[in-house]
Short mmCIF file of C-alpha atoms in Angstrom, two decimals:
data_model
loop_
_atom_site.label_atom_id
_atom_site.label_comp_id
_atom_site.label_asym_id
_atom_site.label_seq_id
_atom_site.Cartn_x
_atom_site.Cartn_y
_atom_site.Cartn_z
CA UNK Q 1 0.00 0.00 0.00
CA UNK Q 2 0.96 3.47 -0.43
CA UNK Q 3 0.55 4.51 2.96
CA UNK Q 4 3.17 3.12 5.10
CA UNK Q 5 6.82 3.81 6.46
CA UNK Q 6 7.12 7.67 6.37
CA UNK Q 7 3.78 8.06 4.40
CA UNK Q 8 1.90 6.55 7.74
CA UNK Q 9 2.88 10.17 9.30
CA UNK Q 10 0.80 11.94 7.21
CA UNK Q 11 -1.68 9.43 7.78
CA UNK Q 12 -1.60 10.32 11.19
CA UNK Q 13 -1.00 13.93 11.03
CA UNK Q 14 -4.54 14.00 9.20
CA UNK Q 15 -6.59 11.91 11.68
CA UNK Q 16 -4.81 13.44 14.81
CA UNK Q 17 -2.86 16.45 14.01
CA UNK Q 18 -6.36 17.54 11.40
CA UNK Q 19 -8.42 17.26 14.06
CA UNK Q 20 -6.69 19.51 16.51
CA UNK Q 21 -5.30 21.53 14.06
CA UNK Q 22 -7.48 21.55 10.35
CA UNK Q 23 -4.33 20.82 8.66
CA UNK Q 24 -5.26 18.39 5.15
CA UNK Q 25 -8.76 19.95 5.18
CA UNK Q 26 -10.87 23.18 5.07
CA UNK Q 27 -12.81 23.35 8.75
CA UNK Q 28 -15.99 24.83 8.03
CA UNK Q 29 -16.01 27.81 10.57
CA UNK Q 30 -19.62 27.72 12.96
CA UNK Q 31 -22.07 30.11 12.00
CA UNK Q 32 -24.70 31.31 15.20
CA UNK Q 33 -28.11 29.39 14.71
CA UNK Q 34 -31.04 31.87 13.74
CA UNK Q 35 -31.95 31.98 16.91
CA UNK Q 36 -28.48 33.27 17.90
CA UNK Q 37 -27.56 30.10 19.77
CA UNK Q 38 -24.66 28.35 18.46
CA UNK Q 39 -22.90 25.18 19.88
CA UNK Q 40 -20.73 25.20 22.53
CA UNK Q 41 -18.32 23.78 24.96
CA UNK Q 42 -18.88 23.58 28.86
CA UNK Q 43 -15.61 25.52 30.91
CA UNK Q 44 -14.84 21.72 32.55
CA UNK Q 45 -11.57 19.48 31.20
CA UNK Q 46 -13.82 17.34 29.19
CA UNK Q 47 -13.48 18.05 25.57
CA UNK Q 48 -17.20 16.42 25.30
CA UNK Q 49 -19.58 19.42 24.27
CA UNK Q 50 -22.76 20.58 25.72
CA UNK Q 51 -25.24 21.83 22.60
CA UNK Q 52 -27.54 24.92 23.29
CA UNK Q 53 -30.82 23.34 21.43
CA UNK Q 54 -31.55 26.74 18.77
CA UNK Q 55 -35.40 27.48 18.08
CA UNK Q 56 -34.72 26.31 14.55
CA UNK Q 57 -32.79 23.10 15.28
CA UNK Q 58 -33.75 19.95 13.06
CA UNK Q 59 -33.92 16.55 14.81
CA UNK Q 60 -31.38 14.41 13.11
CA UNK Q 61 -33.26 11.37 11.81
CA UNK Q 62 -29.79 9.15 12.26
CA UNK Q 63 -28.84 8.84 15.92
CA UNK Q 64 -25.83 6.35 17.49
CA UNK Q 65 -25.10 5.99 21.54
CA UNK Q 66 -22.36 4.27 20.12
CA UNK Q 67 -20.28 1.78 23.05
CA UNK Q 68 -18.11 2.60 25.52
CA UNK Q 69 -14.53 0.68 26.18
CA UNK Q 70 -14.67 -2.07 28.72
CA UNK Q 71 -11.19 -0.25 30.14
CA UNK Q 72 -8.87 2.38 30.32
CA UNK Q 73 -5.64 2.04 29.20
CA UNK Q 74 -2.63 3.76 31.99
CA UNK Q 75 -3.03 7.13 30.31
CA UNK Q 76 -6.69 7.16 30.29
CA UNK Q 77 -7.24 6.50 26.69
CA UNK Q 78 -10.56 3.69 26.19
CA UNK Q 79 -10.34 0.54 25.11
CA UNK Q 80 -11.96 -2.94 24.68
CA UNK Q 81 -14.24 -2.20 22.07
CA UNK Q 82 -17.14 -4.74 21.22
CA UNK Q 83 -16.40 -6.46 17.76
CA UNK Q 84 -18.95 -4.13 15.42
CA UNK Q 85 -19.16 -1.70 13.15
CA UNK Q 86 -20.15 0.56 15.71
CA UNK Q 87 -17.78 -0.77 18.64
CA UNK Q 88 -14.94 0.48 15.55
CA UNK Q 89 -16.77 3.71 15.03
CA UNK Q 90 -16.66 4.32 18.86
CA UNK Q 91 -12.72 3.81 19.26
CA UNK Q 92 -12.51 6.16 16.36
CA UNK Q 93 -14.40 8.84 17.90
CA UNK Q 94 -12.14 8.01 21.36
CA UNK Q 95 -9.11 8.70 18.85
CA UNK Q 96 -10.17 11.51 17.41
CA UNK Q 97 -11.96 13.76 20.86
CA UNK Q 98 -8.57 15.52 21.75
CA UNK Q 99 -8.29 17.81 24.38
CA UNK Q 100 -5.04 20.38 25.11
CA UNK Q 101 -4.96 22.75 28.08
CA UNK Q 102 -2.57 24.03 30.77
CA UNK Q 103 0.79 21.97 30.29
CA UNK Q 104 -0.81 19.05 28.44
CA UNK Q 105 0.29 20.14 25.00
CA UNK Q 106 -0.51 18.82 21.20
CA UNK Q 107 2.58 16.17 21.29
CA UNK Q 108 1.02 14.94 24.40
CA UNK Q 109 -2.14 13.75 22.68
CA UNK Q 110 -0.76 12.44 19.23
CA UNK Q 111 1.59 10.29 21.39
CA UNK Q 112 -1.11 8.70 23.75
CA UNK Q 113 -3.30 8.28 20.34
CA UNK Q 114 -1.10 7.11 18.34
CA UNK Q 115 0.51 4.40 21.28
CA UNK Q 116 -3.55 3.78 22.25
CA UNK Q 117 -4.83 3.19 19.14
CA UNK Q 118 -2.64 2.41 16.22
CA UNK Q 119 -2.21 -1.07 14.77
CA UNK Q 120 0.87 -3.18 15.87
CA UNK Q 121 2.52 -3.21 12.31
CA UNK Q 122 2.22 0.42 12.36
CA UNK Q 123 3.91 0.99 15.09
CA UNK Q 124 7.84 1.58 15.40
CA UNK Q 125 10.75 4.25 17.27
CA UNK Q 126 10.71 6.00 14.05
CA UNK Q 127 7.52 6.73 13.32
CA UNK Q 128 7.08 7.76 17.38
CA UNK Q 129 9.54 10.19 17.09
CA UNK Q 130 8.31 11.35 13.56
CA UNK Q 131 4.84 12.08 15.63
CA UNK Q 132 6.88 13.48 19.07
CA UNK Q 133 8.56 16.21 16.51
CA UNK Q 134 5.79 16.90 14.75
CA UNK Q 135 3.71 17.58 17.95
CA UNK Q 136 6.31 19.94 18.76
CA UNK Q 137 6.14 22.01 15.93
CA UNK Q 138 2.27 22.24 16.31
CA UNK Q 139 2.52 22.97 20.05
CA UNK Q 140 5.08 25.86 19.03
CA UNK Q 141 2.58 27.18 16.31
CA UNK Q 142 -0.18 27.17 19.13
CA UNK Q 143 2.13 29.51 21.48
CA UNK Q 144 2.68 32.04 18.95
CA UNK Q 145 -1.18 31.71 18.47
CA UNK Q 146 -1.77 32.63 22.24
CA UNK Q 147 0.78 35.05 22.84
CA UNK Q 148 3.43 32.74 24.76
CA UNK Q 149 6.77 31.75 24.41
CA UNK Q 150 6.84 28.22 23.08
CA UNK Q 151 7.00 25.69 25.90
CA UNK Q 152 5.14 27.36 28.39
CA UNK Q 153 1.74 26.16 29.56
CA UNK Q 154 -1.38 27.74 28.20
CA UNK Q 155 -2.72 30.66 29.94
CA UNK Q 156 -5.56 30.33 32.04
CA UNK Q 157 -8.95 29.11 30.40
CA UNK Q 158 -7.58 28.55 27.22
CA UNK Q 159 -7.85 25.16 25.20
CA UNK Q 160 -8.05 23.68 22.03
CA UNK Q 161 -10.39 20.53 22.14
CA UNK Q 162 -12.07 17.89 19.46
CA UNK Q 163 -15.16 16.03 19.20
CA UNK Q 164 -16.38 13.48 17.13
CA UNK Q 165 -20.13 14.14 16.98
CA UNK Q 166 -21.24 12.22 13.55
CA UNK Q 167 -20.47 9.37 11.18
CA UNK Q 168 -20.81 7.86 7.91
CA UNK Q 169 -19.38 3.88 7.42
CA UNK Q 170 -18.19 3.63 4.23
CA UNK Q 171 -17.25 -0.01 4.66
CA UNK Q 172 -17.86 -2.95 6.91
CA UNK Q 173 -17.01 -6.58 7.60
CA UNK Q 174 -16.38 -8.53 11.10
CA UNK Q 175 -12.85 -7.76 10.86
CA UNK Q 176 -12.44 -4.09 9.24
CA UNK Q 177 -14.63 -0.76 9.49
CA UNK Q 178 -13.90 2.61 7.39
CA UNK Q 179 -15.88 5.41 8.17
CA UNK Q 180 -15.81 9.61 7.88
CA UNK Q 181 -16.15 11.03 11.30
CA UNK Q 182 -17.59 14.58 11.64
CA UNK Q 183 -15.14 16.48 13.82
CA UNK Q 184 -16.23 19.74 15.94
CA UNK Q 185 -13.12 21.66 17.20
CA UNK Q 186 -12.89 24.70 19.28
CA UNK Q 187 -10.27 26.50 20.78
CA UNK Q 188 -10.19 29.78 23.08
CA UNK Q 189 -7.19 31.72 24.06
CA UNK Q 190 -8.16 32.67 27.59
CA UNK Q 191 -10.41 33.04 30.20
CA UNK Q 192 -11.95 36.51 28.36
CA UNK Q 193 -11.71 35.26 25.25
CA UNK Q 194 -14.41 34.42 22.94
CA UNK Q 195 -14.31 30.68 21.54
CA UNK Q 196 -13.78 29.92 17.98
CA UNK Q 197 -15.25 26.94 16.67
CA UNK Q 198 -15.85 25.13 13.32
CA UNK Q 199 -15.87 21.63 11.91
CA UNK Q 200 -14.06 18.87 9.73
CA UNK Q 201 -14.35 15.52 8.73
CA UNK Q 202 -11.35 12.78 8.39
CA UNK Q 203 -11.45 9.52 7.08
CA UNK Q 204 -10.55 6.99 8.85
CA UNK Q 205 -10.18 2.90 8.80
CA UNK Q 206 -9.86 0.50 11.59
CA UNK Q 207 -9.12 -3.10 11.38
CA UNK Q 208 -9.76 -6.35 14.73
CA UNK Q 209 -6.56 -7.15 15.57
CA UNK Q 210 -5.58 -8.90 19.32
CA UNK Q 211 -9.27 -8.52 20.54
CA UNK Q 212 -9.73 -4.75 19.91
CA UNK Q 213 -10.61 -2.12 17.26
CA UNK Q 214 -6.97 -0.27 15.77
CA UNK Q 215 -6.44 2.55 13.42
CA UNK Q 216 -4.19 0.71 10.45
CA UNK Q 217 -2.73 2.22 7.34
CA UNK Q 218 -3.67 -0.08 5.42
CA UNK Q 219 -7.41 0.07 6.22
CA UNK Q 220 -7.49 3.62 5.42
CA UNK Q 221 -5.72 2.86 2.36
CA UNK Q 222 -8.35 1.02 1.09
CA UNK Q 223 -11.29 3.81 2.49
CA UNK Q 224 -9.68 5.92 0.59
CA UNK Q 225 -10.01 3.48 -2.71
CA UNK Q 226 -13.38 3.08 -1.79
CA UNK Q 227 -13.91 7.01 -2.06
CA UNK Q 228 -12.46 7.73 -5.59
CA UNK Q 229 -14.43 9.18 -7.71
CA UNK Q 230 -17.27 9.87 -4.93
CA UNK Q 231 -17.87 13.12 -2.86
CA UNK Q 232 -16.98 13.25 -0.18
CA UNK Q 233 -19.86 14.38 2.74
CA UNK Q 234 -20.94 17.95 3.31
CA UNK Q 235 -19.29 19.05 7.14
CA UNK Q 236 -22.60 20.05 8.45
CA UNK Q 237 -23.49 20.69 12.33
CA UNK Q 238 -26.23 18.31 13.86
CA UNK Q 239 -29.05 20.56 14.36
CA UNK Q 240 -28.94 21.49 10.59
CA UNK Q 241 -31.50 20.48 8.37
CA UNK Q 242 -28.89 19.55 5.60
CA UNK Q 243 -27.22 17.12 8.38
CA UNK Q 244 -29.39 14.62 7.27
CA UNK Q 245 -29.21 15.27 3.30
CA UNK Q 246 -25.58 14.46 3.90
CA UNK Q 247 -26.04 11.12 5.04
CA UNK Q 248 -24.49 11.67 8.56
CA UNK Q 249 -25.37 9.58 11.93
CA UNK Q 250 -25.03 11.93 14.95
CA UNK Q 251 -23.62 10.76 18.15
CA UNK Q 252 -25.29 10.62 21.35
CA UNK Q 253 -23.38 10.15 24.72
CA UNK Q 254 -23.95 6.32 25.67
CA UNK Q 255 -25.31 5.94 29.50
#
């Protein structure tokens, strides 16, 4: 396949980097609701966000409380996925909801993601220190951003934060999954700043391997075969009517 070795990186720089970053796509930048209300994120460390219902929001007719994890793995990250399309969906979301703040920086989370949830045969000292480097380059971009000199912690109340809140599968089998995953980020510089928000998708293919759900190269290889010569979905907020012209399942926090 043409995605592995060095070519994994990018790979990874567009499911983990993209998401925290909109690097490899054009984030479509939230607009307010008519009724002024717009989505937004609660002030707490979880990167999951709390929606403001608008006067003019449209019920999704596609909705997924997709599974949890059966565990945690020692840096928090979920795992034990049940074996199904949506038990591969779910540790894609978990791979893809990102959340930097205070001294917890960009590297931070494309190392746990990438250790948590990529495939075995994608895995090697390189390719970790391929991520590590280019983590550090994004953190250093995200200083200048704020104001700060690279390497110190974000100021108070600022973050940068992803979360998978729909899904298309593109593919599926009992032993691989490919889906595009509709990605909200937001970030906010401080405490008294406003927050900036918008959305992108990412494509993304998973394959069973040693009883769990893993993010593989060569899965997402072959998504993105499956893709040529289609469109690819409109990035449209739940809420909006044309979220359900675009074919996308929104995601509902599982109990």
């Amino acid at each position: 396949m043409w995605i592995a070795g060095a070519a994994l990186v990018i790979m990874l720089v567009l499911t983990l980097y993209a998401v925290l970053r909109g690097a490899g796509e054009d984030p479509k930048t939230e607009t307010p609701a008519k009724g002024g209300a717009s989505p937004s994120v609660s002030g707490t460390a979880s990167p999951a966000p709390t929606y403001e219902q608008p006067e003019d929001w449209t019920e999704p007719e596609r909705w997924s409380a997709l599974p949890r994890g059966k565990s945690q793995d020692e840096q928090g990250s979920p795992k034990g996925f049940p074996k199904s399309a949506e038990g591969a969906v779910a540790m894609m979301a978990a791979a893809n909801s990102s959340r930097v703040e205070g001294d917890h920086g960009i590297v931070d989370e494309q190392l746990r993601t990438y250790h948590a949830y990529m495939g075995a045969e994608d895995t090697s000292e390189t390719i970790a220190e391929q991520i590590e480097l280019a983590g550090i380059e994004a953190d250093k971009r995200l200083a200048r951003e704020m104001g700060i000199r690279p390497g110190q912690p974000l100021p108070a109340g600022a973050y940068l934060r992803s979360h998978v809140v729909g899904y298309q599968i593109i593919e599926e089998s009992s032993a691989e999954v490919s889906a595009w995953l509709l990605v909200r980020q937001v970030q906010k510089s401080g405490e008294m700043s406003p927050e900036k928000g918008s959305y992108l998708r990412t494509l993304v293919g998973a394959q069973w391997m040693g009883g769990d759900w893993k993010m593989t190269a060569d899965a997402t290889a072959r998504a993105q075969e499956a893709m040529e010569g289609k469109s690819d979905p409109e990035m449209v907020a739940p809420g909006d009517e044309a979220f359900n012209a675009a074919g996308w399942t929104a995601i509902r926090e599982a109990s």
